[in-house]
């Protein structure tokens, strides 16, 4: 149910066929990712931020999901830090989030990426529309973690994010501009979603069910998006600093969170 919810393609970005085939091949992808999270959360590096051409300003998808994972790690008794861009880092300060500028990957037990660019086969980075990204990128954290044997989880929604290398051929098959934008950067586990924030919420929700612990604590999503947009962070589709994510109005994202609440804490009839 949660996997279906996070892959509801309200934005009509073409994720449905990709999701259905990915799930046929890896039915328990969300549960398996949640198990890795619960086994290795003690010291978690969360990486988020996707620059949007041509301005290269980061978008609103990713940071709220990163905060949800951060809160879950805290609840479990672990320690988390977020590696991101300066405008996101500044916007998150009021939320008492620890950000990391130069992480030493060997110090971590788990690396999770939430909507951050992954390089293509030619070593470049691209937006969903095929425009090149020229700002600093953070997919090196995944590559270094894998070299060190540190578990990694990638969360993405378009095929051009770190972690999507795990389904590189499916991205080329189903996603517009897939041949050009498909990331080759793999993670040990991949959470596919229609909006990456939803993927992060889904990971935490699945971990809540497995551990029987209320881990999804992101009722302040609206406040986070407001802080991001006031700091100049933009919607990746409209390219405007407004109350939306991936072209989907904020009220719909709030509704998705309410659905999570109902799934995790159903009211008695």
PDB file of C-alpha atoms in Angstrom:
ATOM      1  CA  UNK A   1       0.000   0.000   0.000  1.00  0.00           C
ATOM      2  CA  UNK A   2       2.743   2.497   0.937  1.00  0.00           C
ATOM      3  CA  UNK A   3       4.728   1.711  -2.207  1.00  0.00           C
ATOM      4  CA  UNK A   4       1.622   2.430  -4.293  1.00  0.00           C
ATOM      5  CA  UNK A   5       0.939   5.662  -2.423  1.00  0.00           C
ATOM      6  CA  UNK A   6       4.406   7.115  -2.943  1.00  0.00           C
ATOM      7  CA  UNK A   7       4.258   6.290  -6.659  1.00  0.00           C
ATOM      8  CA  UNK A   8       0.939   8.027  -7.337  1.00  0.00           C
ATOM      9  CA  UNK A   9       1.848  10.013 -10.431  1.00  0.00           C
ATOM     10  CA  UNK A  10      -0.215  13.134  -9.750  1.00  0.00           C
ATOM     11  CA  UNK A  11       2.301  15.234 -11.650  1.00  0.00           C
ATOM     12  CA  UNK A  12       1.959  12.995 -14.716  1.00  0.00           C
ATOM     13  CA  UNK A  13       5.732  12.638 -15.098  1.00  0.00           C
ATOM     14  CA  UNK A  14       5.622   9.097 -16.470  1.00  0.00           C
ATOM     15  CA  UNK A  15       6.742   7.233 -13.358  1.00  0.00           C
ATOM     16  CA  UNK A  16       3.875   4.698 -13.314  1.00  0.00           C
ATOM     17  CA  UNK A  17       5.191   2.276 -15.932  1.00  0.00           C
ATOM     18  CA  UNK A  18       8.694   2.505 -14.487  1.00  0.00           C
ATOM     19  CA  UNK A  19       7.337   1.762 -11.012  1.00  0.00           C
ATOM     20  CA  UNK A  20       5.232  -1.201 -12.110  1.00  0.00           C
ATOM     21  CA  UNK A  21       8.121  -2.910 -13.867  1.00  0.00           C
ATOM     22  CA  UNK A  22      10.569  -2.122 -11.072  1.00  0.00           C
ATOM     23  CA  UNK A  23       8.181  -3.597  -8.531  1.00  0.00           C
ATOM     24  CA  UNK A  24       7.656  -6.715 -10.614  1.00  0.00           C
ATOM     25  CA  UNK A  25      11.405  -7.218 -10.473  1.00  0.00           C
ATOM     26  CA  UNK A  26      11.820  -6.163  -6.830  1.00  0.00           C
ATOM     27  CA  UNK A  27       8.440  -6.450  -5.122  1.00  0.00           C
ATOM     28  CA  UNK A  28       9.714  -5.703  -1.607  1.00  0.00           C
ATOM     29  CA  UNK A  29      11.960  -2.787  -2.571  1.00  0.00           C
ATOM     30  CA  UNK A  30      10.497  -0.492   0.095  1.00  0.00           C
ATOM     31  CA  UNK A  31      10.497  -3.058   2.881  1.00  0.00           C
ATOM     32  CA  UNK A  32      14.065  -4.096   2.056  1.00  0.00           C
ATOM     33  CA  UNK A  33      15.226  -0.466   2.142  1.00  0.00           C
ATOM     34  CA  UNK A  34      13.473   0.067   5.485  1.00  0.00           C
ATOM     35  CA  UNK A  35      15.199  -3.002   6.932  1.00  0.00           C
ATOM     36  CA  UNK A  36      18.604  -1.652   5.863  1.00  0.00           C
ATOM     37  CA  UNK A  37      17.689   1.682   7.460  1.00  0.00           C
ATOM     38  CA  UNK A  38      16.673   0.089  10.760  1.00  0.00           C
ATOM     39  CA  UNK A  39      19.794  -2.055  10.852  1.00  0.00           C
ATOM     40  CA  UNK A  40      22.266   0.778  10.179  1.00  0.00           C
ATOM     41  CA  UNK A  41      20.713   4.082  11.348  1.00  0.00           C
ATOM     42  CA  UNK A  42      23.162   4.734  14.223  1.00  0.00           C
ATOM     43  CA  UNK A  43      25.162   7.363  12.335  1.00  0.00           C
ATOM     44  CA  UNK A  44      23.396   8.418   9.162  1.00  0.00           C
ATOM     45  CA  UNK A  45      24.495  10.881   6.495  1.00  0.00           C
ATOM     46  CA  UNK A  46      21.544  12.245   4.526  1.00  0.00           C
ATOM     47  CA  UNK A  47      22.326  13.933   1.220  1.00  0.00           C
ATOM     48  CA  UNK A  48      19.793  16.175  -0.513  1.00  0.00           C
ATOM     49  CA  UNK A  49      19.517  19.030  -2.988  1.00  0.00           C
ATOM     50  CA  UNK A  50      18.919  19.164  -6.730  1.00  0.00           C
ATOM     51  CA  UNK A  51      20.016  22.283  -8.679  1.00  0.00           C
ATOM     52  CA  UNK A  52      17.646  23.356 -11.441  1.00  0.00           C
ATOM     53  CA  UNK A  53      19.088  24.810 -14.685  1.00  0.00           C
ATOM     54  CA  UNK A  54      19.617  27.481 -15.778  1.00  0.00           C
ATOM     55  CA  UNK A  55      19.865  29.276 -12.417  1.00  0.00           C
ATOM     56  CA  UNK A  56      21.232  26.210 -10.566  1.00  0.00           C
ATOM     57  CA  UNK A  57      19.140  27.103  -7.521  1.00  0.00           C
ATOM     58  CA  UNK A  58      18.086  24.023  -5.551  1.00  0.00           C
ATOM     59  CA  UNK A  59      14.489  22.785  -5.594  1.00  0.00           C
ATOM     60  CA  UNK A  60      11.894  22.135  -2.884  1.00  0.00           C
ATOM     61  CA  UNK A  61      11.771  18.382  -3.480  1.00  0.00           C
ATOM     62  CA  UNK A  62      14.230  16.550  -1.259  1.00  0.00           C
ATOM     63  CA  UNK A  63      14.816  18.681   1.858  1.00  0.00           C
ATOM     64  CA  UNK A  64      11.458  17.965   3.593  1.00  0.00           C
ATOM     65  CA  UNK A  65      11.998  14.253   2.988  1.00  0.00           C
ATOM     66  CA  UNK A  66      15.540  14.523   4.340  1.00  0.00           C
ATOM     67  CA  UNK A  67      14.164  16.151   7.486  1.00  0.00           C
ATOM     68  CA  UNK A  68      11.684  13.290   7.920  1.00  0.00           C
ATOM     69  CA  UNK A  69      14.528  10.766   7.822  1.00  0.00           C
ATOM     70  CA  UNK A  70      16.586  12.953  10.161  1.00  0.00           C
ATOM     71  CA  UNK A  71      13.737  12.989  12.716  1.00  0.00           C
ATOM     72  CA  UNK A  72      13.340   9.217  12.425  1.00  0.00           C
ATOM     73  CA  UNK A  73      17.031   8.669  13.153  1.00  0.00           C
ATOM     74  CA  UNK A  74      16.755  10.945  16.192  1.00  0.00           C
ATOM     75  CA  UNK A  75      13.701   9.048  17.452  1.00  0.00           C
ATOM     76  CA  UNK A  76      15.545   5.747  17.144  1.00  0.00           C
ATOM     77  CA  UNK A  77      18.438   7.152  19.176  1.00  0.00           C
ATOM     78  CA  UNK A  78      20.884   7.564  16.316  1.00  0.00           C
ATOM     79  CA  UNK A  79      22.749  10.615  15.065  1.00  0.00           C
ATOM     80  CA  UNK A  80      22.172  12.204  11.649  1.00  0.00           C
ATOM     81  CA  UNK A  81      23.619  15.000   9.565  1.00  0.00           C
ATOM     82  CA  UNK A  82      22.507  16.524   6.276  1.00  0.00           C
ATOM     83  CA  UNK A  83      24.825  17.436   3.404  1.00  0.00           C
ATOM     84  CA  UNK A  84      23.155  19.953   1.104  1.00  0.00           C
ATOM     85  CA  UNK A  85      23.422  23.303  -0.659  1.00  0.00           C
ATOM     86  CA  UNK A  86      23.900  26.603   1.132  1.00  0.00           C
ATOM     87  CA  UNK A  87      20.395  27.974   0.486  1.00  0.00           C
ATOM     88  CA  UNK A  88      18.815  24.803   1.887  1.00  0.00           C
ATOM     89  CA  UNK A  89      21.200  24.702   4.829  1.00  0.00           C
ATOM     90  CA  UNK A  90      20.260  28.274   5.742  1.00  0.00           C
ATOM     91  CA  UNK A  91      16.524  27.592   5.431  1.00  0.00           C
ATOM     92  CA  UNK A  92      16.736  24.544   7.716  1.00  0.00           C
ATOM     93  CA  UNK A  93      18.514  26.321  10.591  1.00  0.00           C
ATOM     94  CA  UNK A  94      15.302  27.195  12.481  1.00  0.00           C
ATOM     95  CA  UNK A  95      14.383  23.505  12.532  1.00  0.00           C
ATOM     96  CA  UNK A  96      17.418  22.479  14.604  1.00  0.00           C
ATOM     97  CA  UNK A  97      18.932  20.358  11.874  1.00  0.00           C
ATOM     98  CA  UNK A  98      22.623  19.484  11.950  1.00  0.00           C
ATOM     99  CA  UNK A  99      24.182  20.077   8.542  1.00  0.00           C
ATOM    100  CA  UNK A 100      27.571  18.785   7.428  1.00  0.00           C
ATOM    101  CA  UNK A 101      29.859  20.646   5.030  1.00  0.00           C
ATOM    102  CA  UNK A 102      32.693  18.142   4.513  1.00  0.00           C
ATOM    103  CA  UNK A 103      31.612  14.699   5.710  1.00  0.00           C
ATOM    104  CA  UNK A 104      34.140  11.950   6.274  1.00  0.00           C
ATOM    105  CA  UNK A 105      32.215   9.040   4.804  1.00  0.00           C
ATOM    106  CA  UNK A 106      34.064   6.440   6.843  1.00  0.00           C
ATOM    107  CA  UNK A 107      32.578   7.940  10.000  1.00  0.00           C
ATOM    108  CA  UNK A 108      29.036   6.923   8.980  1.00  0.00           C
ATOM    109  CA  UNK A 109      27.088   3.679   9.222  1.00  0.00           C
ATOM    110  CA  UNK A 110      24.602   4.582   6.473  1.00  0.00           C
ATOM    111  CA  UNK A 111      24.325   7.051   3.572  1.00  0.00           C
ATOM    112  CA  UNK A 112      20.901   8.036   2.212  1.00  0.00           C
ATOM    113  CA  UNK A 113      20.399  10.308  -0.790  1.00  0.00           C
ATOM    114  CA  UNK A 114      17.091  12.104  -1.290  1.00  0.00           C
ATOM    115  CA  UNK A 115      16.663  13.793  -4.677  1.00  0.00           C
ATOM    116  CA  UNK A 116      20.256  14.628  -5.541  1.00  0.00           C
ATOM    117  CA  UNK A 117      21.840  14.390  -9.004  1.00  0.00           C
ATOM    118  CA  UNK A 118      23.585  11.223 -10.155  1.00  0.00           C
ATOM    119  CA  UNK A 119      26.014  11.299 -13.039  1.00  0.00           C
ATOM    120  CA  UNK A 120      25.203   9.786 -16.421  1.00  0.00           C
ATOM    121  CA  UNK A 121      27.372   7.378 -18.404  1.00  0.00           C
ATOM    122  CA  UNK A 122      29.345  10.287 -19.866  1.00  0.00           C
ATOM    123  CA  UNK A 123      30.018  11.786 -16.428  1.00  0.00           C
ATOM    124  CA  UNK A 124      27.578  14.685 -16.809  1.00  0.00           C
ATOM    125  CA  UNK A 125      24.469  15.598 -14.826  1.00  0.00           C
ATOM    126  CA  UNK A 126      21.101  16.510 -16.271  1.00  0.00           C
ATOM    127  CA  UNK A 127      17.700  17.852 -15.280  1.00  0.00           C
ATOM    128  CA  UNK A 128      14.525  15.984 -16.250  1.00  0.00           C
ATOM    129  CA  UNK A 129      14.298  18.120 -19.393  1.00  0.00           C
ATOM    130  CA  UNK A 130      17.859  17.214 -20.390  1.00  0.00           C
ATOM    131  CA  UNK A 131      19.560  20.477 -19.434  1.00  0.00           C
ATOM    132  CA  UNK A 132      23.049  20.116 -18.002  1.00  0.00           C
ATOM    133  CA  UNK A 133      23.655  20.733 -14.306  1.00  0.00           C
ATOM    134  CA  UNK A 134      26.871  22.640 -13.699  1.00  0.00           C
ATOM    135  CA  UNK A 135      26.758  23.138  -9.929  1.00  0.00           C
ATOM    136  CA  UNK A 136      28.635  20.994  -7.386  1.00  0.00           C
ATOM    137  CA  UNK A 137      27.091  17.557  -6.912  1.00  0.00           C
ATOM    138  CA  UNK A 138      27.181  15.084  -4.035  1.00  0.00           C
ATOM    139  CA  UNK A 139      26.865  11.624  -5.593  1.00  0.00           C
ATOM    140  CA  UNK A 140      30.515  11.029  -4.654  1.00  0.00           C
ATOM    141  CA  UNK A 141      29.232  10.247  -1.153  1.00  0.00           C
ATOM    142  CA  UNK A 142      27.459   7.162  -2.468  1.00  0.00           C
ATOM    143  CA  UNK A 143      30.418   5.997  -4.516  1.00  0.00           C
ATOM    144  CA  UNK A 144      32.807   6.395  -1.605  1.00  0.00           C
ATOM    145  CA  UNK A 145      30.422   4.673   0.806  1.00  0.00           C
ATOM    146  CA  UNK A 146      30.094   1.690  -1.513  1.00  0.00           C
ATOM    147  CA  UNK A 147      33.863   1.456  -1.833  1.00  0.00           C
ATOM    148  CA  UNK A 148      34.071   1.361   1.976  1.00  0.00           C
ATOM    149  CA  UNK A 149      31.281  -1.189   2.326  1.00  0.00           C
ATOM    150  CA  UNK A 150      28.919   1.288   4.011  1.00  0.00           C
ATOM    151  CA  UNK A 151      25.231   0.623   3.187  1.00  0.00           C
ATOM    152  CA  UNK A 152      23.504   3.122   0.879  1.00  0.00           C
ATOM    153  CA  UNK A 153      19.888   3.957   0.068  1.00  0.00           C
ATOM    154  CA  UNK A 154      18.869   6.163  -2.845  1.00  0.00           C
ATOM    155  CA  UNK A 155      15.525   7.941  -3.175  1.00  0.00           C
ATOM    156  CA  UNK A 156      14.497   9.428  -6.504  1.00  0.00           C
ATOM    157  CA  UNK A 157      11.595  10.133  -8.817  1.00  0.00           C
ATOM    158  CA  UNK A 158      12.895  10.822 -12.312  1.00  0.00           C
ATOM    159  CA  UNK A 159      15.820   8.580 -13.180  1.00  0.00           C
ATOM    160  CA  UNK A 160      18.517  11.262 -12.992  1.00  0.00           C
ATOM    161  CA  UNK A 161      19.202  10.947  -9.263  1.00  0.00           C
ATOM    162  CA  UNK A 162      21.899   9.130  -7.322  1.00  0.00           C
ATOM    163  CA  UNK A 163      20.684   5.560  -6.799  1.00  0.00           C
ATOM    164  CA  UNK A 164      18.780   5.316 -10.083  1.00  0.00           C
ATOM    165  CA  UNK A 165      21.711   3.542 -11.668  1.00  0.00           C
ATOM    166  CA  UNK A 166      20.171   0.447 -10.111  1.00  0.00           C
ATOM    167  CA  UNK A 167      17.426   0.613 -12.780  1.00  0.00           C
ATOM    168  CA  UNK A 168      19.394   2.418 -15.476  1.00  0.00           C
ATOM    169  CA  UNK A 169      17.937   0.401 -18.347  1.00  0.00           C
ATOM    170  CA  UNK A 170      14.357   0.867 -17.143  1.00  0.00           C
ATOM    171  CA  UNK A 171      14.863   4.625 -16.946  1.00  0.00           C
ATOM    172  CA  UNK A 172      16.075   4.658 -20.542  1.00  0.00           C
ATOM    173  CA  UNK A 173      13.053   2.587 -21.538  1.00  0.00           C
ATOM    174  CA  UNK A 174      10.280   4.524 -19.807  1.00  0.00           C
ATOM    175  CA  UNK A 175      11.356   8.070 -18.920  1.00  0.00           C
ATOM    176  CA  UNK A 176      11.365  10.950 -21.451  1.00  0.00           C
ATOM    177  CA  UNK A 177      14.998  11.859 -22.345  1.00  0.00           C
ATOM    178  CA  UNK A 178      15.969   8.688 -20.472  1.00  0.00           C
ATOM    179  CA  UNK A 179      18.873   7.913 -22.796  1.00  0.00           C
ATOM    180  CA  UNK A 180      20.401  11.278 -21.939  1.00  0.00           C
ATOM    181  CA  UNK A 181      19.524  11.787 -18.274  1.00  0.00           C
ATOM    182  CA  UNK A 182      19.657   8.257 -16.784  1.00  0.00           C
ATOM    183  CA  UNK A 183      21.984   8.101 -13.797  1.00  0.00           C
ATOM    184  CA  UNK A 184      24.497   5.268 -13.585  1.00  0.00           C
ATOM    185  CA  UNK A 185      25.156   5.811  -9.863  1.00  0.00           C
ATOM    186  CA  UNK A 186      23.825   2.833  -7.906  1.00  0.00           C
ATOM    187  CA  UNK A 187      22.890   2.439  -4.261  1.00  0.00           C
ATOM    188  CA  UNK A 188      22.443  -0.821  -2.388  1.00  0.00           C
ATOM    189  CA  UNK A 189      18.714  -0.151  -2.092  1.00  0.00           C
ATOM    190  CA  UNK A 190      16.544   2.151  -4.199  1.00  0.00           C
ATOM    191  CA  UNK A 191      13.243   3.747  -3.195  1.00  0.00           C
ATOM    192  CA  UNK A 192      11.374   4.806  -6.317  1.00  0.00           C
ATOM    193  CA  UNK A 193       8.611   7.396  -5.952  1.00  0.00           C
ATOM    194  CA  UNK A 194       6.581   9.950  -7.889  1.00  0.00           C
ATOM    195  CA  UNK A 195       7.957  12.730  -5.648  1.00  0.00           C
ATOM    196  CA  UNK A 196      11.172  12.134  -3.744  1.00  0.00           C
ATOM    197  CA  UNK A 197       9.793  13.673  -0.545  1.00  0.00           C
ATOM    198  CA  UNK A 198       7.069  11.027  -0.667  1.00  0.00           C
ATOM    199  CA  UNK A 199       9.701   8.352  -1.138  1.00  0.00           C
ATOM    200  CA  UNK A 200      11.457   9.510   2.025  1.00  0.00           C
ATOM    201  CA  UNK A 201       8.168   9.557   3.927  1.00  0.00           C
ATOM    202  CA  UNK A 202       7.429   6.076   2.586  1.00  0.00           C
ATOM    203  CA  UNK A 203      10.787   4.758   3.776  1.00  0.00           C
ATOM    204  CA  UNK A 204      10.151   6.127   7.265  1.00  0.00           C
ATOM    205  CA  UNK A 205       6.557   4.875   7.287  1.00  0.00           C
ATOM    206  CA  UNK A 206       7.644   1.364   6.303  1.00  0.00           C
ATOM    207  CA  UNK A 207      10.313   1.447   9.015  1.00  0.00           C
ATOM    208  CA  UNK A 208       7.598   2.518  11.475  1.00  0.00           C
ATOM    209  CA  UNK A 209       5.512  -0.541  10.620  1.00  0.00           C
ATOM    210  CA  UNK A 210       8.453  -2.929  10.854  1.00  0.00           C
ATOM    211  CA  UNK A 211       9.724  -1.540  14.155  1.00  0.00           C
ATOM    212  CA  UNK A 212       6.296  -0.767  15.615  1.00  0.00           C
ATOM    213  CA  UNK A 213       7.620   2.692  16.423  1.00  0.00           C
ATOM    214  CA  UNK A 214       6.053   6.037  15.377  1.00  0.00           C
ATOM    215  CA  UNK A 215       8.888   7.437  13.266  1.00  0.00           C
ATOM    216  CA  UNK A 216       7.106   9.653  10.710  1.00  0.00           C
ATOM    217  CA  UNK A 217       7.198  13.072  12.376  1.00  0.00           C
ATOM    218  CA  UNK A 218       6.919  15.644   9.600  1.00  0.00           C
ATOM    219  CA  UNK A 219       3.755  17.578  10.407  1.00  0.00           C
ATOM    220  CA  UNK A 220       5.707  20.787   9.812  1.00  0.00           C
ATOM    221  CA  UNK A 221       6.217  20.118   6.085  1.00  0.00           C
ATOM    222  CA  UNK A 222       4.377  23.318   5.175  1.00  0.00           C
ATOM    223  CA  UNK A 223       6.656  25.339   7.444  1.00  0.00           C
ATOM    224  CA  UNK A 224       9.730  23.734   5.883  1.00  0.00           C
ATOM    225  CA  UNK A 225       8.585  24.505   2.337  1.00  0.00           C
ATOM    226  CA  UNK A 226       7.742  28.069   3.376  1.00  0.00           C
ATOM    227  CA  UNK A 227      11.221  28.521   4.855  1.00  0.00           C
ATOM    228  CA  UNK A 228      12.790  27.064   1.720  1.00  0.00           C
ATOM    229  CA  UNK A 229      10.888  29.329  -0.654  1.00  0.00           C
ATOM    230  CA  UNK A 230      11.545  32.396   1.486  1.00  0.00           C
ATOM    231  CA  UNK A 231      15.210  31.492   1.117  1.00  0.00           C
ATOM    232  CA  UNK A 232      14.891  31.422  -2.675  1.00  0.00           C
ATOM    233  CA  UNK A 233      14.571  27.647  -3.145  1.00  0.00           C
ATOM    234  CA  UNK A 234      12.323  26.907  -6.124  1.00  0.00           C
ATOM    235  CA  UNK A 235       9.804  24.379  -7.389  1.00  0.00           C
ATOM    236  CA  UNK A 236      11.754  22.198  -9.815  1.00  0.00           C
ATOM    237  CA  UNK A 237       8.940  22.178 -12.384  1.00  0.00           C
ATOM    238  CA  UNK A 238       7.590  25.743 -12.259  1.00  0.00           C
ATOM    239  CA  UNK A 239      11.029  27.196 -11.420  1.00  0.00           C
ATOM    240  CA  UNK A 240       9.349  29.613  -9.009  1.00  0.00           C
ATOM    241  CA  UNK A 241       9.739  30.072  -5.257  1.00  0.00           C
ATOM    242  CA  UNK A 242       6.199  29.087  -4.333  1.00  0.00           C
ATOM    243  CA  UNK A 243       4.206  26.715  -2.138  1.00  0.00           C
ATOM    244  CA  UNK A 244       4.541  23.678  -4.374  1.00  0.00           C
ATOM    245  CA  UNK A 245       6.834  20.753  -5.062  1.00  0.00           C
ATOM    246  CA  UNK A 246       7.341  19.298  -8.543  1.00  0.00           C
ATOM    247  CA  UNK A 247       4.509  21.458  -9.834  1.00  0.00           C
ATOM    248  CA  UNK A 248       2.069  19.974  -7.303  1.00  0.00           C
ATOM    249  CA  UNK A 249       0.375  22.439  -4.894  1.00  0.00           C
ATOM    250  CA  UNK A 250       1.239  22.315  -1.208  1.00  0.00           C
ATOM    251  CA  UNK A 251      -2.285  21.252  -0.187  1.00  0.00           C
ATOM    252  CA  UNK A 252      -1.887  18.002  -2.120  1.00  0.00           C
ATOM    253  CA  UNK A 253       1.364  17.214  -0.333  1.00  0.00           C
ATOM    254  CA  UNK A 254      -0.430  17.867   2.971  1.00  0.00           C
ATOM    255  CA  UNK A 255      -3.124  15.419   1.917  1.00  0.00           C
ATOM    256  CA  UNK A 256      -0.519  12.765   1.129  1.00  0.00           C
ATOM    257  CA  UNK A 257       0.857  13.161   4.654  1.00  0.00           C
ATOM    258  CA  UNK A 258      -2.660  12.749   6.056  1.00  0.00           C
ATOM    259  CA  UNK A 259      -2.977   9.502   4.109  1.00  0.00           C
ATOM    260  CA  UNK A 260       0.261   8.295   5.695  1.00  0.00           C
ATOM    261  CA  UNK A 261      -1.198   9.186   9.079  1.00  0.00           C
ATOM    262  CA  UNK A 262      -4.295   7.111   8.355  1.00  0.00           C
ATOM    263  CA  UNK A 263      -2.261   4.156   7.149  1.00  0.00           C
ATOM    264  CA  UNK A 264       0.001   4.189  10.188  1.00  0.00           C
ATOM    265  CA  UNK A 265      -2.645   5.062  12.777  1.00  0.00           C
ATOM    266  CA  UNK A 266      -6.049   3.946  11.502  1.00  0.00           C
ATOM    267  CA  UNK A 267      -9.012   5.177  13.511  1.00  0.00           C
ATOM    268  CA  UNK A 268     -11.371   2.599  14.960  1.00  0.00           C
ATOM    269  CA  UNK A 269     -14.711   2.285  13.095  1.00  0.00           C
TER     270      UNK A 269
END
